[in-house]
PDB file of N, CA and C in Angstrom:
ATOM      1  N   MET A   7     -89.643 -21.386 -52.948  1.00  0.00           N
ATOM      2  CA  MET A   7     -90.823 -21.420 -52.102  1.00  0.00           C
ATOM      3  C   MET A   7     -90.254 -21.696 -50.744  1.00  0.00           C
ATOM      4  N   PHE A   8     -90.788 -20.831 -49.680  1.00  0.00           N
ATOM      5  CA  PHE A   8     -90.396 -21.083 -48.289  1.00  0.00           C
ATOM      6  C   PHE A   8     -91.859 -20.989 -47.653  1.00  0.00           C
ATOM      7  N   ASN A   9     -92.192 -22.079 -47.046  1.00  0.00           N
ATOM      8  CA  ASN A   9     -93.549 -22.386 -46.480  1.00  0.00           C
ATOM      9  C   ASN A   9     -93.339 -22.384 -44.819  1.00  0.00           C
ATOM     10  N   ILE A  10     -94.326 -21.669 -44.296  1.00  0.00           N
ATOM     11  CA  ILE A  10     -94.233 -21.902 -42.792  1.00  0.00           C
ATOM     12  C   ILE A  10     -95.778 -22.507 -42.533  1.00  0.00           C
ATOM     13  N   ARG A  11     -96.037 -22.870 -41.357  1.00  0.00           N
ATOM     14  CA  ARG A  11     -97.302 -23.408 -40.872  1.00  0.00           C
ATOM     15  C   ARG A  11     -97.669 -22.547 -39.610  1.00  0.00           C
ATOM     16  N   TYR A  12     -98.930 -22.126 -39.719  1.00  0.00           N
ATOM     17  CA  TYR A  12     -99.375 -21.224 -38.797  1.00  0.00           C
ATOM     18  C   TYR A  12    -100.954 -21.613 -38.538  1.00  0.00           C
ATOM     19  N   GLN A  13    -101.534 -21.917 -37.294  1.00  0.00           N
ATOM     20  CA  GLN A  13    -102.822 -22.261 -37.236  1.00  0.00           C
ATOM     21  C   GLN A  13    -103.917 -21.195 -37.722  1.00  0.00           C
ATOM     22  N   ARG A  14    -103.481 -20.116 -37.368  1.00  0.00           N
ATOM     23  CA  ARG A  14    -104.397 -18.962 -37.918  1.00  0.00           C
ATOM     24  C   ARG A  14    -103.757 -18.352 -39.105  1.00  0.00           C
ATOM     25  N   ARG A  15    -103.433 -19.187 -40.083  1.00  0.00           N
ATOM     26  CA  ARG A  15    -102.912 -18.746 -41.264  1.00  0.00           C
ATOM     27  C   ARG A  15    -103.698 -17.670 -42.076  1.00  0.00           C
ATOM     28  N   ASP A  16    -104.932 -17.640 -42.111  1.00  0.00           N
ATOM     29  CA  ASP A  16    -105.608 -16.645 -42.924  1.00  0.00           C
ATOM     30  C   ASP A  16    -105.624 -15.377 -42.414  1.00  0.00           C
ATOM     31  N   GLN A  17    -105.649 -15.194 -41.099  1.00  0.00           N
ATOM     32  CA  GLN A  17    -105.485 -14.026 -40.288  1.00  0.00           C
ATOM     33  C   GLN A  17    -104.035 -13.570 -40.561  1.00  0.00           C
ATOM     34  N   LEU A  18    -103.116 -14.499 -40.298  1.00  0.00           N
ATOM     35  CA  LEU A  18    -101.643 -13.863 -40.606  1.00  0.00           C
ATOM     36  C   LEU A  18    -101.521 -13.461 -41.971  1.00  0.00           C
ATOM     37  N   ARG A  19    -102.129 -14.213 -43.020  1.00  0.00           N
ATOM     38  CA  ARG A  19    -101.901 -13.758 -44.261  1.00  0.00           C
ATOM     39  C   ARG A  19    -102.507 -12.289 -44.484  1.00  0.00           C
ATOM     40  N   SER A  20    -103.806 -12.138 -43.982  1.00  0.00           N
ATOM     41  CA  SER A  20    -104.298 -10.741 -44.025  1.00  0.00           C
ATOM     42  C   SER A  20    -103.524  -9.861 -43.447  1.00  0.00           C
ATOM     43  N   MET A  21    -102.857  -9.911 -42.339  1.00  0.00           N
ATOM     44  CA  MET A  21    -102.156  -8.984 -41.726  1.00  0.00           C
ATOM     45  C   MET A  21    -100.716  -8.683 -42.383  1.00  0.00           C
ATOM     46  N   LEU A  22    -100.222  -9.781 -43.027  1.00  0.00           N
ATOM     47  CA  LEU A  22     -99.054  -9.477 -43.946  1.00  0.00           C
ATOM     48  C   LEU A  22     -99.258  -8.670 -45.165  1.00  0.00           C
ATOM     49  N   GLU A  23    -100.641  -9.037 -45.611  1.00  0.00           N
ATOM     50  CA  GLU A  23    -100.919  -8.222 -46.966  1.00  0.00           C
ATOM     51  C   GLU A  23    -101.092  -6.659 -46.491  1.00  0.00           C
ATOM     52  N   GLN A  24    -101.519  -6.425 -45.354  1.00  0.00           N
ATOM     53  CA  GLN A  24    -101.742  -5.047 -44.992  1.00  0.00           C
ATOM     54  C   GLN A  24    -100.324  -4.393 -44.976  1.00  0.00           C
ATOM     55  N   GLU A  25     -99.295  -5.038 -44.722  1.00  0.00           N
ATOM     56  CA  GLU A  25     -97.936  -4.548 -44.644  1.00  0.00           C
ATOM     57  C   GLU A  25     -97.352  -4.670 -46.011  1.00  0.00           C
ATOM     58  N   ARG A  26     -98.034  -5.024 -46.939  1.00  0.00           N
ATOM     59  CA  ARG A  26     -97.601  -5.321 -48.482  1.00  0.00           C
ATOM     60  C   ARG A  26     -96.650  -6.412 -48.471  1.00  0.00           C
ATOM     61  N   ILE A  27     -96.741  -7.422 -47.778  1.00  0.00           N
ATOM     62  CA  ILE A  27     -95.876  -8.694 -47.840  1.00  0.00           C
ATOM     63  C   ILE A  27     -96.772  -9.577 -48.555  1.00  0.00           C
ATOM     64  N   GLY A  28     -96.230  -9.965 -49.694  1.00  0.00           N
ATOM     65  CA  GLY A  28     -97.038 -11.104 -50.482  1.00  0.00           C
ATOM     66  C   GLY A  28     -96.952 -12.431 -50.209  1.00  0.00           C
ATOM     67  N   THR A  29     -97.973 -13.096 -50.080  1.00  0.00           N
ATOM     68  CA  THR A  29     -97.993 -14.627 -49.634  1.00  0.00           C
ATOM     69  C   THR A  29     -98.684 -15.299 -50.650  1.00  0.00           C
ATOM     70  N   THR A  30     -98.610 -16.576 -50.539  1.00  0.00           N
ATOM     71  CA  THR A  30     -99.630 -17.484 -51.258  1.00  0.00           C
ATOM     72  C   THR A  30     -99.721 -18.681 -50.596  1.00  0.00           C
ATOM     73  N   THR A  31    -100.757 -19.495 -50.928  1.00  0.00           N
ATOM     74  CA  THR A  31    -100.930 -20.959 -50.509  1.00  0.00           C
ATOM     75  C   THR A  31    -100.944 -21.743 -51.693  1.00  0.00           C
ATOM     76  N   TYR A  32     -99.846 -22.481 -51.847  1.00  0.00           N
ATOM     77  CA  TYR A  32     -99.877 -23.428 -53.105  1.00  0.00           C
ATOM     78  C   TYR A  32    -100.653 -24.672 -53.120  1.00  0.00           C
ATOM     79  N   TYR A  33    -100.984 -25.331 -51.955  1.00  0.00           N
ATOM     80  CA  TYR A  33    -101.946 -26.184 -51.872  1.00  0.00           C
ATOM     81  C   TYR A  33    -103.105 -25.944 -50.877  1.00  0.00           C
ATOM     82  N   PRO A  34    -104.089 -25.210 -51.360  1.00  0.00           N
ATOM     83  CA  PRO A  34    -105.108 -24.710 -50.248  1.00  0.00           C
ATOM     84  C   PRO A  34    -106.148 -25.969 -49.833  1.00  0.00           C
ATOM     85  N   GLU A  35    -106.096 -26.768 -50.818  1.00  0.00           N
ATOM     86  CA  GLU A  35    -106.806 -28.231 -50.467  1.00  0.00           C
ATOM     87  C   GLU A  35    -105.929 -29.328 -50.714  1.00  0.00           C
ATOM     88  N   PRO A  36    -106.184 -30.343 -49.807  1.00  0.00           N
ATOM     89  CA  PRO A  36    -105.405 -31.566 -50.008  1.00  0.00           C
ATOM     90  C   PRO A  36    -105.704 -32.440 -51.240  1.00  0.00           C
ATOM     91  N   PRO A  37    -104.642 -32.955 -51.927  1.00  0.00           N
ATOM     92  CA  PRO A  37    -104.881 -33.636 -53.183  1.00  0.00           C
ATOM     93  C   PRO A  37    -105.939 -34.622 -53.124  1.00  0.00           C
ATOM     94  N   HIS A  38    -106.253 -35.248 -52.090  1.00  0.00           N
ATOM     95  CA  HIS A  38    -107.127 -36.405 -52.109  1.00  0.00           C
ATOM     96  C   HIS A  38    -108.676 -35.664 -51.949  1.00  0.00           C
ATOM     97  N   LEU A  39    -108.812 -34.528 -51.842  1.00  0.00           N
ATOM     98  CA  LEU A  39    -110.250 -33.727 -51.858  1.00  0.00           C
ATOM     99  C   LEU A  39    -110.335 -32.939 -53.129  1.00  0.00           C
ATOM    100  N   SER A  40    -109.436 -33.056 -53.919  1.00  0.00           N
ATOM    101  CA  SER A  40    -109.571 -32.201 -55.031  1.00  0.00           C
ATOM    102  C   SER A  40    -110.286 -32.904 -56.145  1.00  0.00           C
ATOM    103  N   PRO A  41    -111.066 -32.160 -57.017  1.00  0.00           N
ATOM    104  CA  PRO A  41    -111.720 -32.889 -58.086  1.00  0.00           C
ATOM    105  C   PRO A  41    -110.956 -33.772 -59.005  1.00  0.00           C
ATOM    106  N   ALA A  42    -109.663 -33.611 -59.088  1.00  0.00           N
ATOM    107  CA  ALA A  42    -108.894 -34.419 -60.028  1.00  0.00           C
ATOM    108  C   ALA A  42    -108.764 -35.969 -59.446  1.00  0.00           C
ATOM    109  N   TYR A  43    -109.008 -36.040 -58.040  1.00  0.00           N
ATOM    110  CA  TYR A  43    -109.061 -37.189 -57.543  1.00  0.00           C
ATOM    111  C   TYR A  43    -110.375 -37.724 -56.887  1.00  0.00           C
ATOM    112  N   ALA A  44    -111.513 -37.123 -57.353  1.00  0.00           N
ATOM    113  CA  ALA A  44    -112.655 -37.465 -56.737  1.00  0.00           C
ATOM    114  C   ALA A  44    -113.240 -38.950 -57.036  1.00  0.00           C
ATOM    115  N   GLU A  45    -112.567 -39.375 -58.210  1.00  0.00           N
ATOM    116  CA  GLU A  45    -112.942 -40.778 -58.595  1.00  0.00           C
ATOM    117  C   GLU A  45    -112.354 -41.792 -57.517  1.00  0.00           C
ATOM    118  N   LEU A  46    -111.524 -41.519 -56.832  1.00  0.00           N
ATOM    119  CA  LEU A  46    -110.809 -42.422 -55.895  1.00  0.00           C
ATOM    120  C   LEU A  46    -111.590 -42.636 -54.707  1.00  0.00           C
ATOM    121  N   GLY A  47    -112.702 -41.640 -54.341  1.00  0.00           N
ATOM    122  CA  GLY A  47    -113.683 -41.804 -53.320  1.00  0.00           C
ATOM    123  C   GLY A  47    -113.015 -41.557 -51.863  1.00  0.00           C
ATOM    124  N   TYR A  48    -111.977 -40.472 -51.800  1.00  0.00           N
ATOM    125  CA  TYR A  48    -111.500 -40.177 -50.536  1.00  0.00           C
ATOM    126  C   TYR A  48    -112.467 -39.172 -49.977  1.00  0.00           C
ATOM    127  N   ALA A  49    -112.595 -39.114 -48.666  1.00  0.00           N
ATOM    128  CA  ALA A  49    -113.317 -38.194 -47.957  1.00  0.00           C
ATOM    129  C   ALA A  49    -112.479 -37.515 -46.871  1.00  0.00           C
ATOM    130  N   ARG A  50    -113.132 -36.237 -46.495  1.00  0.00           N
ATOM    131  CA  ARG A  50    -112.452 -35.379 -45.348  1.00  0.00           C
ATOM    132  C   ARG A  50    -112.152 -36.419 -44.263  1.00  0.00           C
ATOM    133  N   GLY A  51    -111.003 -36.205 -43.723  1.00  0.00           N
ATOM    134  CA  GLY A  51    -110.679 -36.999 -42.616  1.00  0.00           C
ATOM    135  C   GLY A  51    -109.855 -38.391 -42.898  1.00  0.00           C
ATOM    136  N   ASP A  52    -109.724 -38.805 -44.130  1.00  0.00           N
ATOM    137  CA  ASP A  52    -108.844 -39.931 -44.522  1.00  0.00           C
ATOM    138  C   ASP A  52    -107.578 -39.757 -44.447  1.00  0.00           C
ATOM    139  N   PHE A  53    -107.008 -38.515 -44.662  1.00  0.00           N
ATOM    140  CA  PHE A  53    -105.558 -38.041 -44.570  1.00  0.00           C
ATOM    141  C   PHE A  53    -105.588 -36.890 -43.634  1.00  0.00           C
ATOM    142  N   PRO A  54    -105.631 -36.940 -42.628  1.00  0.00           N
ATOM    143  CA  PRO A  54    -105.758 -35.760 -41.559  1.00  0.00           C
ATOM    144  C   PRO A  54    -104.438 -34.947 -41.630  1.00  0.00           C
ATOM    145  N   VAL A  55    -103.351 -35.487 -41.752  1.00  0.00           N
ATOM    146  CA  VAL A  55    -102.067 -34.791 -41.828  1.00  0.00           C
ATOM    147  C   VAL A  55    -101.957 -33.853 -43.058  1.00  0.00           C
ATOM    148  N   ALA A  56    -102.331 -34.358 -44.346  1.00  0.00           N
ATOM    149  CA  ALA A  56    -102.315 -33.734 -45.396  1.00  0.00           C
ATOM    150  C   ALA A  56    -103.513 -32.404 -45.326  1.00  0.00           C
ATOM    151  N   GLU A  57    -104.514 -32.741 -44.596  1.00  0.00           N
ATOM    152  CA  GLU A  57    -105.550 -31.916 -44.463  1.00  0.00           C
ATOM    153  C   GLU A  57    -105.010 -30.622 -43.520  1.00  0.00           C
ATOM    154  N   GLU A  58    -104.312 -31.036 -42.495  1.00  0.00           N
ATOM    155  CA  GLU A  58    -103.701 -30.084 -41.509  1.00  0.00           C
ATOM    156  C   GLU A  58    -102.743 -29.039 -42.280  1.00  0.00           C
ATOM    157  N   PHE A  59    -101.862 -29.666 -43.012  1.00  0.00           N
ATOM    158  CA  PHE A  59    -101.037 -28.994 -43.858  1.00  0.00           C
ATOM    159  C   PHE A  59    -101.702 -27.877 -44.771  1.00  0.00           C
ATOM    160  N   ALA A  60    -102.599 -28.527 -45.453  1.00  0.00           N
ATOM    161  CA  ALA A  60    -103.467 -27.524 -46.471  1.00  0.00           C
ATOM    162  C   ALA A  60    -104.092 -26.394 -45.732  1.00  0.00           C
ATOM    163  N   GLY A  61    -104.483 -26.584 -44.601  1.00  0.00           N
ATOM    164  CA  GLY A  61    -105.064 -25.464 -43.618  1.00  0.00           C
ATOM    165  C   GLY A  61    -104.195 -24.642 -43.066  1.00  0.00           C
ATOM    166  N   THR A  62    -102.900 -24.876 -42.965  1.00  0.00           N
ATOM    167  CA  THR A  62    -102.018 -24.163 -42.098  1.00  0.00           C
ATOM    168  C   THR A  62    -100.712 -23.582 -42.898  1.00  0.00           C
ATOM    169  N   SER A  63    -100.538 -24.132 -44.025  1.00  0.00           N
ATOM    170  CA  SER A  63     -99.261 -23.747 -44.696  1.00  0.00           C
ATOM    171  C   SER A  63     -99.458 -22.371 -45.612  1.00  0.00           C
ATOM    172  N   LEU A  64     -98.444 -21.578 -45.497  1.00  0.00           N
ATOM    173  CA  LEU A  64     -98.321 -20.346 -46.133  1.00  0.00           C
ATOM    174  C   LEU A  64     -97.022 -20.229 -46.499  1.00  0.00           C
ATOM    175  N   ALA A  65     -96.859 -19.670 -47.859  1.00  0.00           N
ATOM    176  CA  ALA A  65     -95.695 -19.403 -48.606  1.00  0.00           C
ATOM    177  C   ALA A  65     -95.374 -18.055 -48.446  1.00  0.00           C
ATOM    178  N   LEU A  66     -94.020 -17.748 -48.038  1.00  0.00           N
ATOM    179  CA  LEU A  66     -93.593 -16.343 -47.815  1.00  0.00           C
ATOM    180  C   LEU A  66     -92.666 -16.152 -48.962  1.00  0.00           C
ATOM    181  N   PRO A  67     -92.236 -14.745 -49.255  1.00  0.00           N
ATOM    182  CA  PRO A  67     -91.629 -14.278 -50.090  1.00  0.00           C
ATOM    183  C   PRO A  67     -90.048 -14.955 -50.068  1.00  0.00           C
ATOM    184  N   PHE A  68     -89.459 -15.518 -51.046  1.00  0.00           N
ATOM    185  CA  PHE A  68     -88.216 -16.202 -50.844  1.00  0.00           C
ATOM    186  C   PHE A  68     -87.620 -16.071 -52.417  1.00  0.00           C
ATOM    187  N   SER A  69     -86.444 -15.461 -52.379  1.00  0.00           N
ATOM    188  CA  SER A  69     -85.876 -15.429 -53.667  1.00  0.00           C
ATOM    189  C   SER A  69     -84.192 -14.947 -53.391  1.00  0.00           C
ATOM    190  N   SER A  70     -83.406 -15.361 -54.257  1.00  0.00           N
ATOM    191  CA  SER A  70     -82.011 -14.890 -54.076  1.00  0.00           C
ATOM    192  C   SER A  70     -81.894 -13.498 -54.579  1.00  0.00           C
ATOM    193  N   HIS A  71     -83.007 -12.840 -54.887  1.00  0.00           N
ATOM    194  CA  HIS A  71     -83.047 -11.618 -55.371  1.00  0.00           C
ATOM    195  C   HIS A  71     -83.360 -10.490 -54.265  1.00  0.00           C
ATOM    196  N   LEU A  72     -84.051 -11.257 -52.998  1.00  0.00           N
ATOM    197  CA  LEU A  72     -84.310 -10.381 -51.845  1.00  0.00           C
ATOM    198  C   LEU A  72     -83.182  -9.825 -51.395  1.00  0.00           C
ATOM    199  N   ARG A  73     -83.136  -8.451 -51.195  1.00  0.00           N
ATOM    200  CA  ARG A  73     -81.998  -7.929 -50.460  1.00  0.00           C
ATOM    201  C   ARG A  73     -82.045  -8.261 -48.796  1.00  0.00           C
ATOM    202  N   LEU A  74     -81.053  -8.015 -48.115  1.00  0.00           N
ATOM    203  CA  LEU A  74     -81.080  -8.358 -46.840  1.00  0.00           C
ATOM    204  C   LEU A  74     -82.072  -7.431 -46.133  1.00  0.00           C
ATOM    205  N   ASP A  75     -82.266  -6.152 -46.317  1.00  0.00           N
ATOM    206  CA  ASP A  75     -83.365  -5.485 -45.582  1.00  0.00           C
ATOM    207  C   ASP A  75     -84.792  -5.859 -46.047  1.00  0.00           C
ATOM    208  N   GLU A  76     -84.937  -6.348 -47.234  1.00  0.00           N
ATOM    209  CA  GLU A  76     -86.233  -7.037 -47.604  1.00  0.00           C
ATOM    210  C   GLU A  76     -86.518  -8.235 -46.697  1.00  0.00           C
ATOM    211  N   GLN A  77     -85.436  -9.031 -46.647  1.00  0.00           N
ATOM    212  CA  GLN A  77     -85.540 -10.210 -45.752  1.00  0.00           C
ATOM    213  C   GLN A  77     -85.967  -9.982 -44.539  1.00  0.00           C
ATOM    214  N   GLU A  78     -85.309  -9.021 -43.792  1.00  0.00           N
ATOM    215  CA  GLU A  78     -85.601  -8.463 -42.431  1.00  0.00           C
ATOM    216  C   GLU A  78     -86.959  -8.074 -42.311  1.00  0.00           C
ATOM    217  N   THR A  79     -87.439  -7.240 -43.385  1.00  0.00           N
ATOM    218  CA  THR A  79     -88.857  -6.720 -43.293  1.00  0.00           C
ATOM    219  C   THR A  79     -89.722  -7.806 -43.239  1.00  0.00           C
ATOM    220  N   VAL A  80     -89.714  -8.897 -43.982  1.00  0.00           N
ATOM    221  CA  VAL A  80     -90.618 -10.148 -44.095  1.00  0.00           C
ATOM    222  C   VAL A  80     -90.418 -10.684 -42.586  1.00  0.00           C
ATOM    223  N   VAL A  81     -89.239 -10.832 -42.124  1.00  0.00           N
ATOM    224  CA  VAL A  81     -89.218 -11.720 -40.858  1.00  0.00           C
ATOM    225  C   VAL A  81     -89.941 -10.873 -39.785  1.00  0.00           C
ATOM    226  N   ASP A  82     -89.633  -9.511 -39.802  1.00  0.00           N
ATOM    227  CA  ASP A  82     -90.186  -8.768 -38.612  1.00  0.00           C
ATOM    228  C   ASP A  82     -91.622  -8.570 -38.832  1.00  0.00           C
ATOM    229  N   SER A  83     -92.256  -8.515 -40.087  1.00  0.00           N
ATOM    230  CA  SER A  83     -93.692  -8.399 -40.208  1.00  0.00           C
ATOM    231  C   SER A  83     -94.318  -9.712 -39.949  1.00  0.00           C
ATOM    232  N   VAL A  84     -93.658 -10.843 -40.157  1.00  0.00           N
ATOM    233  CA  VAL A  84     -94.225 -12.135 -39.695  1.00  0.00           C
ATOM    234  C   VAL A  84     -94.142 -12.280 -38.146  1.00  0.00           C
ATOM    235  N   ARG A  85     -93.167 -11.748 -37.501  1.00  0.00           N
ATOM    236  CA  ARG A  85     -92.975 -11.921 -36.111  1.00  0.00           C
ATOM    237  C   ARG A  85     -94.132 -10.851 -35.307  1.00  0.00           C
ATOM    238  N   ARG A  86     -94.182  -9.810 -35.922  1.00  0.00           N
ATOM    239  CA  ARG A  86     -95.240  -8.786 -35.322  1.00  0.00           C
ATOM    240  C   ARG A  86     -96.582  -9.264 -35.661  1.00  0.00           C
ATOM    241  N   ALA A  87     -97.036  -9.927 -36.652  1.00  0.00           N
ATOM    242  CA  ALA A  87     -98.445 -10.262 -36.925  1.00  0.00           C
ATOM    243  C   ALA A  87     -98.604 -11.483 -35.969  1.00  0.00           C
ATOM    244  N   ALA A  88     -97.578 -12.370 -35.960  1.00  0.00           N
ATOM    245  CA  ALA A  88     -97.793 -13.684 -34.944  1.00  0.00           C
ATOM    246  C   ALA A  88     -97.945 -13.320 -33.597  1.00  0.00           C
ATOM    247  N   LEU A  89     -97.271 -12.292 -33.116  1.00  0.00           N
ATOM    248  CA  LEU A  89     -97.275 -11.971 -31.764  1.00  0.00           C
ATOM    249  C   LEU A  89     -98.733 -11.193 -31.495  1.00  0.00           C
ATOM    250  N   ALA A  90     -99.216 -10.436 -32.510  1.00  0.00           N
ATOM    251  CA  ALA A  90    -100.529  -9.892 -32.400  1.00  0.00           C
ATOM    252  C   ALA A  90    -101.718 -10.662 -32.355  1.00  0.00           C
ATOM    253  N   LEU A  91    -101.371 -11.922 -32.948  1.00  0.00           N
ATOM    254  CA  LEU A  91    -102.478 -13.016 -33.184  1.00  0.00           C
ATOM    255  C   LEU A  91    -102.446 -13.996 -31.986  1.00  0.00           C
ATOM    256  N   SER A  92    -101.350 -14.078 -31.326  1.00  0.00           N
ATOM    257  CA  SER A  92    -101.205 -15.154 -30.174  1.00  0.00           C
ATOM    258  C   SER A  92    -101.844 -14.337 -28.856  1.00  0.00           C
TER     259      SER A  92
END
């Protein structure tokens, strides 16, 4: 897994999908707000750093099986999308 953080993550993800670059969000909500921990009574704002990470993290393709040209495609696509969104 190779995670990056980007304030406009959902827009970046959409643009990468248009270029057929697969991404995912492993933790779209912070643990303290998930139903599994509801009994602990935590609320939004209790762990702002975890909430920020949940809203900005995006996992990019990462594998020892990616050829160099595939790696460069991912990097170039992220760079173009980030520039277009800035």
